[in-house]
Structure formats: C-alpha cells, structure tokens
PDB file of N, CA and C in Angstrom:
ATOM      1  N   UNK A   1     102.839 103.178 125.971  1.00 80.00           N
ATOM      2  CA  UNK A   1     103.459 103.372 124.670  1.00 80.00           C
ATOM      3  C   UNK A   1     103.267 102.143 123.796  1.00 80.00           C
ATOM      4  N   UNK A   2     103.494 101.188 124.703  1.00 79.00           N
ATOM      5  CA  UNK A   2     103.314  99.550 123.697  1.00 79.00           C
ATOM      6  C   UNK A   2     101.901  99.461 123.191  1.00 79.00           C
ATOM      7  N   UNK A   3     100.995 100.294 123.485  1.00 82.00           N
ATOM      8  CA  UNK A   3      99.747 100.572 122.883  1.00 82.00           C
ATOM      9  C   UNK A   3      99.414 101.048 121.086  1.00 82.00           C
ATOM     10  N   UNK A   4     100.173 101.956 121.217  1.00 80.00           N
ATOM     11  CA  UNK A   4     100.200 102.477 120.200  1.00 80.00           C
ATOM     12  C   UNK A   4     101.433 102.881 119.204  1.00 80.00           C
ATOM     13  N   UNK A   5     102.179 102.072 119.170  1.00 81.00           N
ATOM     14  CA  UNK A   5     103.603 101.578 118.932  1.00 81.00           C
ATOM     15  C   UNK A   5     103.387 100.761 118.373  1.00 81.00           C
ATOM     16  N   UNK A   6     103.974 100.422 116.911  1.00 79.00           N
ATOM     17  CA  UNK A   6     103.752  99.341 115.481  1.00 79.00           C
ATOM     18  C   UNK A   6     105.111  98.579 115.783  1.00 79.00           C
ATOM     19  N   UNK A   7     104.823  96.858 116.031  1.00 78.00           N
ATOM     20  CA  UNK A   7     105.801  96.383 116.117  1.00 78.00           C
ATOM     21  C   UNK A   7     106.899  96.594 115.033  1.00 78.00           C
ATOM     22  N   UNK A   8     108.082  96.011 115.696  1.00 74.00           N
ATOM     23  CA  UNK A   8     109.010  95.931 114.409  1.00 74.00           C
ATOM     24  C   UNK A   8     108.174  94.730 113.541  1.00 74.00           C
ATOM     25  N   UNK A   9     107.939  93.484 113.826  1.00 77.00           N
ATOM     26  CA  UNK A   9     107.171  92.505 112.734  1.00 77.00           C
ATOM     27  C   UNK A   9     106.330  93.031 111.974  1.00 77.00           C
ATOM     28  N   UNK A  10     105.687  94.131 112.337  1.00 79.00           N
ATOM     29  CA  UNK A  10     104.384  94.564 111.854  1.00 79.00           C
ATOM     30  C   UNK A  10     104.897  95.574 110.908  1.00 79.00           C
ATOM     31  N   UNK A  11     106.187  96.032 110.259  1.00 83.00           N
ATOM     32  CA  UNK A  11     106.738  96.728 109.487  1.00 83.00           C
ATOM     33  C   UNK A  11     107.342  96.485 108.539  1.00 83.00           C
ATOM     34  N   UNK A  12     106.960  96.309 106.909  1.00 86.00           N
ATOM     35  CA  UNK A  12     108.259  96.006 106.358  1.00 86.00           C
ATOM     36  C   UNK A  12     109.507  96.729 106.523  1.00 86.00           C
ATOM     37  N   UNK A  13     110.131  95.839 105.701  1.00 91.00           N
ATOM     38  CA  UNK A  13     111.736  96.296 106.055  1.00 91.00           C
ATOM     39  C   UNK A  13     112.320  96.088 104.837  1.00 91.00           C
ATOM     40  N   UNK A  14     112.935  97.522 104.227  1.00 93.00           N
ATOM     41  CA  UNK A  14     113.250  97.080 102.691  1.00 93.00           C
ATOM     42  C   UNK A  14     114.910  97.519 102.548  1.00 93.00           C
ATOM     43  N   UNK A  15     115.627  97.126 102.536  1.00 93.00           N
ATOM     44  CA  UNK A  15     116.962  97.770 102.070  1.00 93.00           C
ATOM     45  C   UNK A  15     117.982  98.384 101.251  1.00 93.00           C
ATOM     46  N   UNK A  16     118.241  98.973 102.293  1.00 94.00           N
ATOM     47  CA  UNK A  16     118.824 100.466 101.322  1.00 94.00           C
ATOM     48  C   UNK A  16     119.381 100.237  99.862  1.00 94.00           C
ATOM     49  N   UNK A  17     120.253  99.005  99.154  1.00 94.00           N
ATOM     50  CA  UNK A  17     120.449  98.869  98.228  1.00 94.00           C
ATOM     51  C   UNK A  17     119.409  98.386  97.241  1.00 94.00           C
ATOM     52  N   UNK A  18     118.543  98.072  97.902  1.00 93.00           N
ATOM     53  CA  UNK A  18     117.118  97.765  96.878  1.00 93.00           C
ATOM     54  C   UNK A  18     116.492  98.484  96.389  1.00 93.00           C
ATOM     55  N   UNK A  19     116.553  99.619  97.202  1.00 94.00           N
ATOM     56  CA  UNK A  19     115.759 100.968  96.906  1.00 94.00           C
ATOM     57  C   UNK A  19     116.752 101.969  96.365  1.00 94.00           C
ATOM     58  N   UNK A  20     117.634 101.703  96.049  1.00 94.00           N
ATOM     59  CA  UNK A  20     118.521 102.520  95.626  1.00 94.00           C
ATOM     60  C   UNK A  20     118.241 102.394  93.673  1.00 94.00           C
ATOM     61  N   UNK A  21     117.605 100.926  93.648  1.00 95.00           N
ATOM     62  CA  UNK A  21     117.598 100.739  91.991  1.00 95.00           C
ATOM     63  C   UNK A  21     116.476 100.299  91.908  1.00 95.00           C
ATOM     64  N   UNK A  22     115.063 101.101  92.887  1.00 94.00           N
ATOM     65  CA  UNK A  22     113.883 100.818  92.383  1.00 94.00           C
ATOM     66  C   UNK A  22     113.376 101.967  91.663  1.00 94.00           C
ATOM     67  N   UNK A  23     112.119 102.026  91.512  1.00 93.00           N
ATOM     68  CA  UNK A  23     111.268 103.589  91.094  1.00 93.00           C
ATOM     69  C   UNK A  23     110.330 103.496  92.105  1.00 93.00           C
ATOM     70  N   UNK A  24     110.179 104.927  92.429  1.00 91.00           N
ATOM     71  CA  UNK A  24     108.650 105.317  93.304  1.00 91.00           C
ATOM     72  C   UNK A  24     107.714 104.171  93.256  1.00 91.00           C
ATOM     73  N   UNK A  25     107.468 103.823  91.928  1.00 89.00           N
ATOM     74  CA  UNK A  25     106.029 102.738  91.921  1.00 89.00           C
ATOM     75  C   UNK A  25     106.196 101.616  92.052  1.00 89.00           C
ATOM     76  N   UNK A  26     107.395 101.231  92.414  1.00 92.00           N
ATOM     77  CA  UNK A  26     107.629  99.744  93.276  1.00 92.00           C
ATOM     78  C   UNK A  26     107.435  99.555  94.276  1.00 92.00           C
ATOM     79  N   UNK A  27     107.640 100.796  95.100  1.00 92.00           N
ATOM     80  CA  UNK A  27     107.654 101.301  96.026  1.00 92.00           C
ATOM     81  C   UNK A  27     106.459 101.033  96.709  1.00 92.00           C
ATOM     82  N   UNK A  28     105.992 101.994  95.966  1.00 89.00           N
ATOM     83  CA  UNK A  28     103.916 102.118  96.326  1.00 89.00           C
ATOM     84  C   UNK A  28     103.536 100.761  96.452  1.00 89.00           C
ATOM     85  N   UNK A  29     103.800  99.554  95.002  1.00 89.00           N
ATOM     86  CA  UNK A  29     103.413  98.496  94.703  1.00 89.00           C
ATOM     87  C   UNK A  29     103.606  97.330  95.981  1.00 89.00           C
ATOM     88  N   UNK A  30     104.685  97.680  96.436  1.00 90.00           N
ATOM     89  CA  UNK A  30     105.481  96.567  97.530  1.00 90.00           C
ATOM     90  C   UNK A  30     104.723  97.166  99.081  1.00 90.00           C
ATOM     91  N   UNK A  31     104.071  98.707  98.885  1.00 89.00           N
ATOM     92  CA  UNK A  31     103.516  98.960 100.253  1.00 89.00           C
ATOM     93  C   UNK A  31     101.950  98.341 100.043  1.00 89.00           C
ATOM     94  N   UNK A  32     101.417  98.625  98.885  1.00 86.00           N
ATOM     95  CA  UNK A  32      99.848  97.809  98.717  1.00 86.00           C
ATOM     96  C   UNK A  32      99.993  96.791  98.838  1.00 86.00           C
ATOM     97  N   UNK A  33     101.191  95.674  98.189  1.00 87.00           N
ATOM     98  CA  UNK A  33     100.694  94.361  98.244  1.00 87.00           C
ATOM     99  C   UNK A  33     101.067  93.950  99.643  1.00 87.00           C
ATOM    100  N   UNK A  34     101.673  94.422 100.553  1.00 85.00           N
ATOM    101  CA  UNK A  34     101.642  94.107 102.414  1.00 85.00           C
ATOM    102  C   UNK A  34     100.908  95.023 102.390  1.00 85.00           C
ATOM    103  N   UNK A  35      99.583  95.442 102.364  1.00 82.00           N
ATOM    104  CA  UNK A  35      98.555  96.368 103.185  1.00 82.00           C
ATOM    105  C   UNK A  35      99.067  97.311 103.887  1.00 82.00           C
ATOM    106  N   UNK A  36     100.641  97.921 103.495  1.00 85.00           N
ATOM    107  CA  UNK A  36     100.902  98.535 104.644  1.00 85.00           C
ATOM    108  C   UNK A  36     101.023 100.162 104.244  1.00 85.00           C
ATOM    109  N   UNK A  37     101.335 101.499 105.101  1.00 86.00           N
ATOM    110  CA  UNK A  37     101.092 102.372 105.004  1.00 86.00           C
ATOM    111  C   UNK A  37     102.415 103.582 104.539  1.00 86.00           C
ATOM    112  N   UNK A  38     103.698 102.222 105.696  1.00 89.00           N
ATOM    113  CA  UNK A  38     104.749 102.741 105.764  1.00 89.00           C
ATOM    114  C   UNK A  38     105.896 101.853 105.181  1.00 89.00           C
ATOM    115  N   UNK A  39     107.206 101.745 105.320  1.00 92.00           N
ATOM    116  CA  UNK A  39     107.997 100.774 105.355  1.00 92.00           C
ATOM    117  C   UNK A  39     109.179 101.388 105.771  1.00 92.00           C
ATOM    118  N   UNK A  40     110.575 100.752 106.436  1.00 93.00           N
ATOM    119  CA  UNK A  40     111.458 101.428 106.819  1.00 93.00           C
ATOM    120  C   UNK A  40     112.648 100.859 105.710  1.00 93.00           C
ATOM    121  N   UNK A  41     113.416 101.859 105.750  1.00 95.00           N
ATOM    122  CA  UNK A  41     115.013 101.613 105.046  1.00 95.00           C
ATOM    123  C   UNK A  41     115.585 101.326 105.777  1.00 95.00           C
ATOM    124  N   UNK A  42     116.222 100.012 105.657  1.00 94.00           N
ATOM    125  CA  UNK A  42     117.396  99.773 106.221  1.00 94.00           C
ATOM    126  C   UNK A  42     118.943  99.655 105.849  1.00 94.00           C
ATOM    127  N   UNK A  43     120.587  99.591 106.501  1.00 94.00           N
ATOM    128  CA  UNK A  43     121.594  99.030 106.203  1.00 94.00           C
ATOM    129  C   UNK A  43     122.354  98.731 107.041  1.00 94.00           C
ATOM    130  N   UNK A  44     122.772  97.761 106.970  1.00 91.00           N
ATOM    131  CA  UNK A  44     123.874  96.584 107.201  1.00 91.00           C
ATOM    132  C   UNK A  44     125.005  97.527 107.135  1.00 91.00           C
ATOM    133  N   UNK A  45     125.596  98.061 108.540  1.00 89.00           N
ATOM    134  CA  UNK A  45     127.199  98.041 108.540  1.00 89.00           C
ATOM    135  C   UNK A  45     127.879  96.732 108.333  1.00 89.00           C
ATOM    136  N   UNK A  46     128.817  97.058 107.519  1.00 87.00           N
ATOM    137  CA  UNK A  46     129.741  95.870 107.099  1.00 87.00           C
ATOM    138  C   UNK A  46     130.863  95.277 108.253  1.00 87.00           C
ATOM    139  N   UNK A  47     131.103  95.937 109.442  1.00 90.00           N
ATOM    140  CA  UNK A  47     131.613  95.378 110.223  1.00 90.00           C
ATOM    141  C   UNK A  47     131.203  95.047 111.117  1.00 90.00           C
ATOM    142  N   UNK A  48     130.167  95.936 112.061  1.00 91.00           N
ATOM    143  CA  UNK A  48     129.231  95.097 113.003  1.00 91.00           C
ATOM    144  C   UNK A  48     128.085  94.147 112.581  1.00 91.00           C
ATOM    145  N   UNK A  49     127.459  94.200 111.240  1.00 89.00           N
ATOM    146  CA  UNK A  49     126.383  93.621 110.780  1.00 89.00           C
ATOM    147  C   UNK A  49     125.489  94.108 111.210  1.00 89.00           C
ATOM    148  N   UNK A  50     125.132  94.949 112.011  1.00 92.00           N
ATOM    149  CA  UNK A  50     123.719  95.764 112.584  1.00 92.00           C
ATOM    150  C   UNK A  50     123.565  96.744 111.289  1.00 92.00           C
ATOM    151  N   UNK A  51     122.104  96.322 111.568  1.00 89.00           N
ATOM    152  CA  UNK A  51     121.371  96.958 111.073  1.00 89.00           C
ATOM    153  C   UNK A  51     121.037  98.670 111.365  1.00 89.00           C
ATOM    154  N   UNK A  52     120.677  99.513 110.374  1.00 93.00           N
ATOM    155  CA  UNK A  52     120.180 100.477 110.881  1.00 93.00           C
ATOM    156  C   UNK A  52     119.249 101.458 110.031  1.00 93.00           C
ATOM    157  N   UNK A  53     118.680 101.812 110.967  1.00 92.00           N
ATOM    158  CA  UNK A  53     117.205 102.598 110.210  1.00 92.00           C
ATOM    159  C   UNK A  53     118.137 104.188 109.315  1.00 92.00           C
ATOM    160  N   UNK A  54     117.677 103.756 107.986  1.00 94.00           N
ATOM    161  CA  UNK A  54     118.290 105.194 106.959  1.00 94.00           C
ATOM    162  C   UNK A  54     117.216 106.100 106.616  1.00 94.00           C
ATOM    163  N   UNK A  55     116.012 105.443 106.893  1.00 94.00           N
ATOM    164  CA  UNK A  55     114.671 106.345 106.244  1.00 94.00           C
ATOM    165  C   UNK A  55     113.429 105.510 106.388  1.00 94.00           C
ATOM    166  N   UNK A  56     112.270 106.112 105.987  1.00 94.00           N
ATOM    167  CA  UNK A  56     110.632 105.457 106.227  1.00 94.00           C
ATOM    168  C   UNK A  56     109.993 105.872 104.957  1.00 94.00           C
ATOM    169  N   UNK A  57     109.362 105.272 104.094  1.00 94.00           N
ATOM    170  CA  UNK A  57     108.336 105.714 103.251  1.00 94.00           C
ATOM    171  C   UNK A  57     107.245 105.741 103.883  1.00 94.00           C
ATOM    172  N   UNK A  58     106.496 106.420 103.719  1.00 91.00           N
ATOM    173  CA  UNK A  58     105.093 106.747 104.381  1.00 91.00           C
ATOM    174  C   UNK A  58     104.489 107.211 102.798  1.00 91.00           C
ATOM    175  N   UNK A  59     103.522 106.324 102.711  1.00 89.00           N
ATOM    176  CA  UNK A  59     102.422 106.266 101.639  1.00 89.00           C
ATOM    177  C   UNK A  59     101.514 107.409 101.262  1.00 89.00           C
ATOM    178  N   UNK A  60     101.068 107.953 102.647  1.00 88.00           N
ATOM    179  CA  UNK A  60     100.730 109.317 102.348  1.00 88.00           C
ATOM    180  C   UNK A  60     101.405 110.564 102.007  1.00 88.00           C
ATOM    181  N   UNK A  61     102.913 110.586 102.196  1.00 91.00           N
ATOM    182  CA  UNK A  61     103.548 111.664 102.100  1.00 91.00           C
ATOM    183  C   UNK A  61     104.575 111.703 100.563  1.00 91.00           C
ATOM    184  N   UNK A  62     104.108 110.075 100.011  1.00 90.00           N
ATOM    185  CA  UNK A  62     104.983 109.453  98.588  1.00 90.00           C
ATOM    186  C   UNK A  62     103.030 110.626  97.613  1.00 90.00           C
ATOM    187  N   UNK A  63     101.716 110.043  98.395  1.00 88.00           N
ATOM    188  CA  UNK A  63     101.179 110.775  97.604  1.00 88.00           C
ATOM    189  C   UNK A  63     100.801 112.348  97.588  1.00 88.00           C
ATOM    190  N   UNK A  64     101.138 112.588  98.951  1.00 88.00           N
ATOM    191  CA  UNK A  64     101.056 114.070  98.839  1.00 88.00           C
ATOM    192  C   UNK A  64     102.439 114.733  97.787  1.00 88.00           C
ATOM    193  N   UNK A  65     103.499 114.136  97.990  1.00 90.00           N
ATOM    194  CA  UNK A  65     104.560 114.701  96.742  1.00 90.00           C
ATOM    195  C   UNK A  65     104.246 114.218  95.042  1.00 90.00           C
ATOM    196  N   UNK A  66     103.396 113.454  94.895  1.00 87.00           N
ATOM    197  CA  UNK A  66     102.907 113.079  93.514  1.00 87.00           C
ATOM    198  C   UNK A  66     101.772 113.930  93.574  1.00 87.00           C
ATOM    199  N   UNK A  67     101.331 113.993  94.212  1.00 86.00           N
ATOM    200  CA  UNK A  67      99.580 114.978  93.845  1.00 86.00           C
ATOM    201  C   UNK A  67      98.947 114.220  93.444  1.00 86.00           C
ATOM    202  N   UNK A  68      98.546 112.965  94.515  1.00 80.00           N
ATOM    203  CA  UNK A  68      97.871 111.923  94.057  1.00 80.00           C
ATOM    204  C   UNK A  68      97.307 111.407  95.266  1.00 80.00           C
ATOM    205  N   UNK A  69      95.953 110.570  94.894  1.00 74.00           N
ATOM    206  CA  UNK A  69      95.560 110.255  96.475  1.00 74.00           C
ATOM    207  C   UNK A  69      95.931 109.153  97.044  1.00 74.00           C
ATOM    208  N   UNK A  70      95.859 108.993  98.361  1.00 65.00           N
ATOM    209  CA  UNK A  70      96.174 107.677  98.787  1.00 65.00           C
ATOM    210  C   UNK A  70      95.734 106.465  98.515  1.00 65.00           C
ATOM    211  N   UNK A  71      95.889 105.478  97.820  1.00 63.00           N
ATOM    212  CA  UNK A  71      95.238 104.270  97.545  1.00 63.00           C
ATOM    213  C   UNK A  71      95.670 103.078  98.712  1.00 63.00           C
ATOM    214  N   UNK A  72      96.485 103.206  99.635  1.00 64.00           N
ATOM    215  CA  UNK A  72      96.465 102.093 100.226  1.00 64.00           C
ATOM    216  C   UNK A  72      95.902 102.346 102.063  1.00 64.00           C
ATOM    217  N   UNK A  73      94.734 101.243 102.399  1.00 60.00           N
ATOM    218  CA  UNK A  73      94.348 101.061 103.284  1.00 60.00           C
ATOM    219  C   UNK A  73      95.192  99.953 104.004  1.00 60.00           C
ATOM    220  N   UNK A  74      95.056 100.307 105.590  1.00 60.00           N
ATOM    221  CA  UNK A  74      95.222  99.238 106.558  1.00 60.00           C
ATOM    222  C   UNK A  74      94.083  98.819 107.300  1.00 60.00           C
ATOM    223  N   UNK A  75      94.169  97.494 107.597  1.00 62.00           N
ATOM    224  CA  UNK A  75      93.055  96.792 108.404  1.00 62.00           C
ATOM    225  C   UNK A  75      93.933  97.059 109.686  1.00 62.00           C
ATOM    226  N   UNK A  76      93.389  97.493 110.756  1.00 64.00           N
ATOM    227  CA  UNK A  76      93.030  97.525 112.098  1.00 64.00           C
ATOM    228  C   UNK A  76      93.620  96.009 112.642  1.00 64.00           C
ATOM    229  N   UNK A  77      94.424  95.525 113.574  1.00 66.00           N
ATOM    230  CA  UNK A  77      94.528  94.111 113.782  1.00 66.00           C
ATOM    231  C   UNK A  77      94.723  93.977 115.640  1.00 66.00           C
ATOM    232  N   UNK A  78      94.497  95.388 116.251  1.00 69.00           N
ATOM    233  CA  UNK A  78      94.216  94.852 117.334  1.00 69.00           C
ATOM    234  C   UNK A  78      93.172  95.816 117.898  1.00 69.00           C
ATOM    235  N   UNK A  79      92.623  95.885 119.152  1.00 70.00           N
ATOM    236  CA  UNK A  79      92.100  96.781 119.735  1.00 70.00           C
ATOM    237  C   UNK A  79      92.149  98.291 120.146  1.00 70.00           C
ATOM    238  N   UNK A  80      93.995  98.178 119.958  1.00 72.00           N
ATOM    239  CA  UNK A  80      94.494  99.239 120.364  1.00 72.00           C
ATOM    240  C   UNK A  80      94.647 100.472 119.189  1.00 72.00           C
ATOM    241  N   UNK A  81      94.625  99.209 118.104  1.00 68.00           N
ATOM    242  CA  UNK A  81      94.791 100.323 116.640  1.00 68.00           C
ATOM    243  C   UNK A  81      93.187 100.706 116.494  1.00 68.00           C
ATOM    244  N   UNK A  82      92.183  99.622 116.713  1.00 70.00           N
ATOM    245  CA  UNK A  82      90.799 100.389 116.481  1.00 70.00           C
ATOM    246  C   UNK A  82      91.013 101.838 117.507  1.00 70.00           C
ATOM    247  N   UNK A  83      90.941 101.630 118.900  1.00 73.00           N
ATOM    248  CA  UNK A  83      90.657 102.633 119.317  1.00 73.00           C
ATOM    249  C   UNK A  83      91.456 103.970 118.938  1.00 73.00           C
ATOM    250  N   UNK A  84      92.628 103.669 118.791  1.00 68.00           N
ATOM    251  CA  UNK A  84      93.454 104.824 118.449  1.00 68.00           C
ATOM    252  C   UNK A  84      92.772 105.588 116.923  1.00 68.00           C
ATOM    253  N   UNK A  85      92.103 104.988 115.931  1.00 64.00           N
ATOM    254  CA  UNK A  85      91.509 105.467 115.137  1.00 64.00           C
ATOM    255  C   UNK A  85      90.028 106.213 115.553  1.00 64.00           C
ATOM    256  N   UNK A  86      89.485 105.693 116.474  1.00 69.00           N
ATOM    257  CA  UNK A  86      88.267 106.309 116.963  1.00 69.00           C
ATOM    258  C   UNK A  86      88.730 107.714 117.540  1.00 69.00           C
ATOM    259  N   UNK A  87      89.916 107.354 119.111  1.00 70.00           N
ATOM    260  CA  UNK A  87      90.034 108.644 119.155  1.00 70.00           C
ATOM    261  C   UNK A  87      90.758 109.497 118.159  1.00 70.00           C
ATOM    262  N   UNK A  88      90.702 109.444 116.820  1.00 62.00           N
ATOM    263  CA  UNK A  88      91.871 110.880 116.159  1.00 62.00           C
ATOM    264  C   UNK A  88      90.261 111.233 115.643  1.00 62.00           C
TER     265      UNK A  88
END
C-alpha cells in the first residue's frame, strides 16, 4: 500500500476557513502553483486541536464541473508513481 499511497507531506493542506472565503480559481491557482492535482480540507476541533479531513479538491473533477480541461500536471517523484502510471 505504501507504494502507491501519497504521503501526508506530499499533500497540501488548506483549511476549512480559508476556503470558506475563497473562489474556485484560487483554488485551481494554489493547486498549479504546488504542481499538485489534489489538496485536502482541513479543521481544527477547538477542544482537542486535532485536526480533521472535511473534503479533497481534486483538479480534475473542479474541471470536469466547469467544462474545462485540466491544466495542471504532476511530475512523477518516485519510482513507484512512474510505474503506477505505466501500469494504468
């Protein structure tokens, strides 16, 4: 599984009140400028302080609901992500 499993480092992490007073195209903007594909929502319970996952943007599914194509690529950064692209 640790093969093909995206670290947590390897993910942004944007929070829920940030995204609460962005627009879509900040969105997009903040996933191109980290090369990345996805990003997760997070929030802070106020009494334990843990964190917790509220949602994921996924870049392809922000452009399949715009009717627009995907503009952002990822570079490959280990072996395991090349191959996993060979085999799909």
């Amino acid at each position: 599984v640790k093969d093909v499993m995206t670290r947590q480092e390897d993910i942004e992490v944007l929070m829920l009140k940030q995204v609460m007073q962005v627009k879509v195209v900040d969105v997009i903007e903040t996933l191109k400028a980290h090369n990345r594909n996805h990003a997760l929502v997070v929030d802070t319970d106020a009494l334990t302080e843990r964190q917790m996952v509220r949602g994921i943007f996924s870049a392809s599914q922000i452009a399949r609901q715009l009717g627009v194509a995907t503009q952002i690529h990822s570079v490959a950064k280990t072996f395991a992500q090349i191959e996993a692209v060979l085999a799909a």
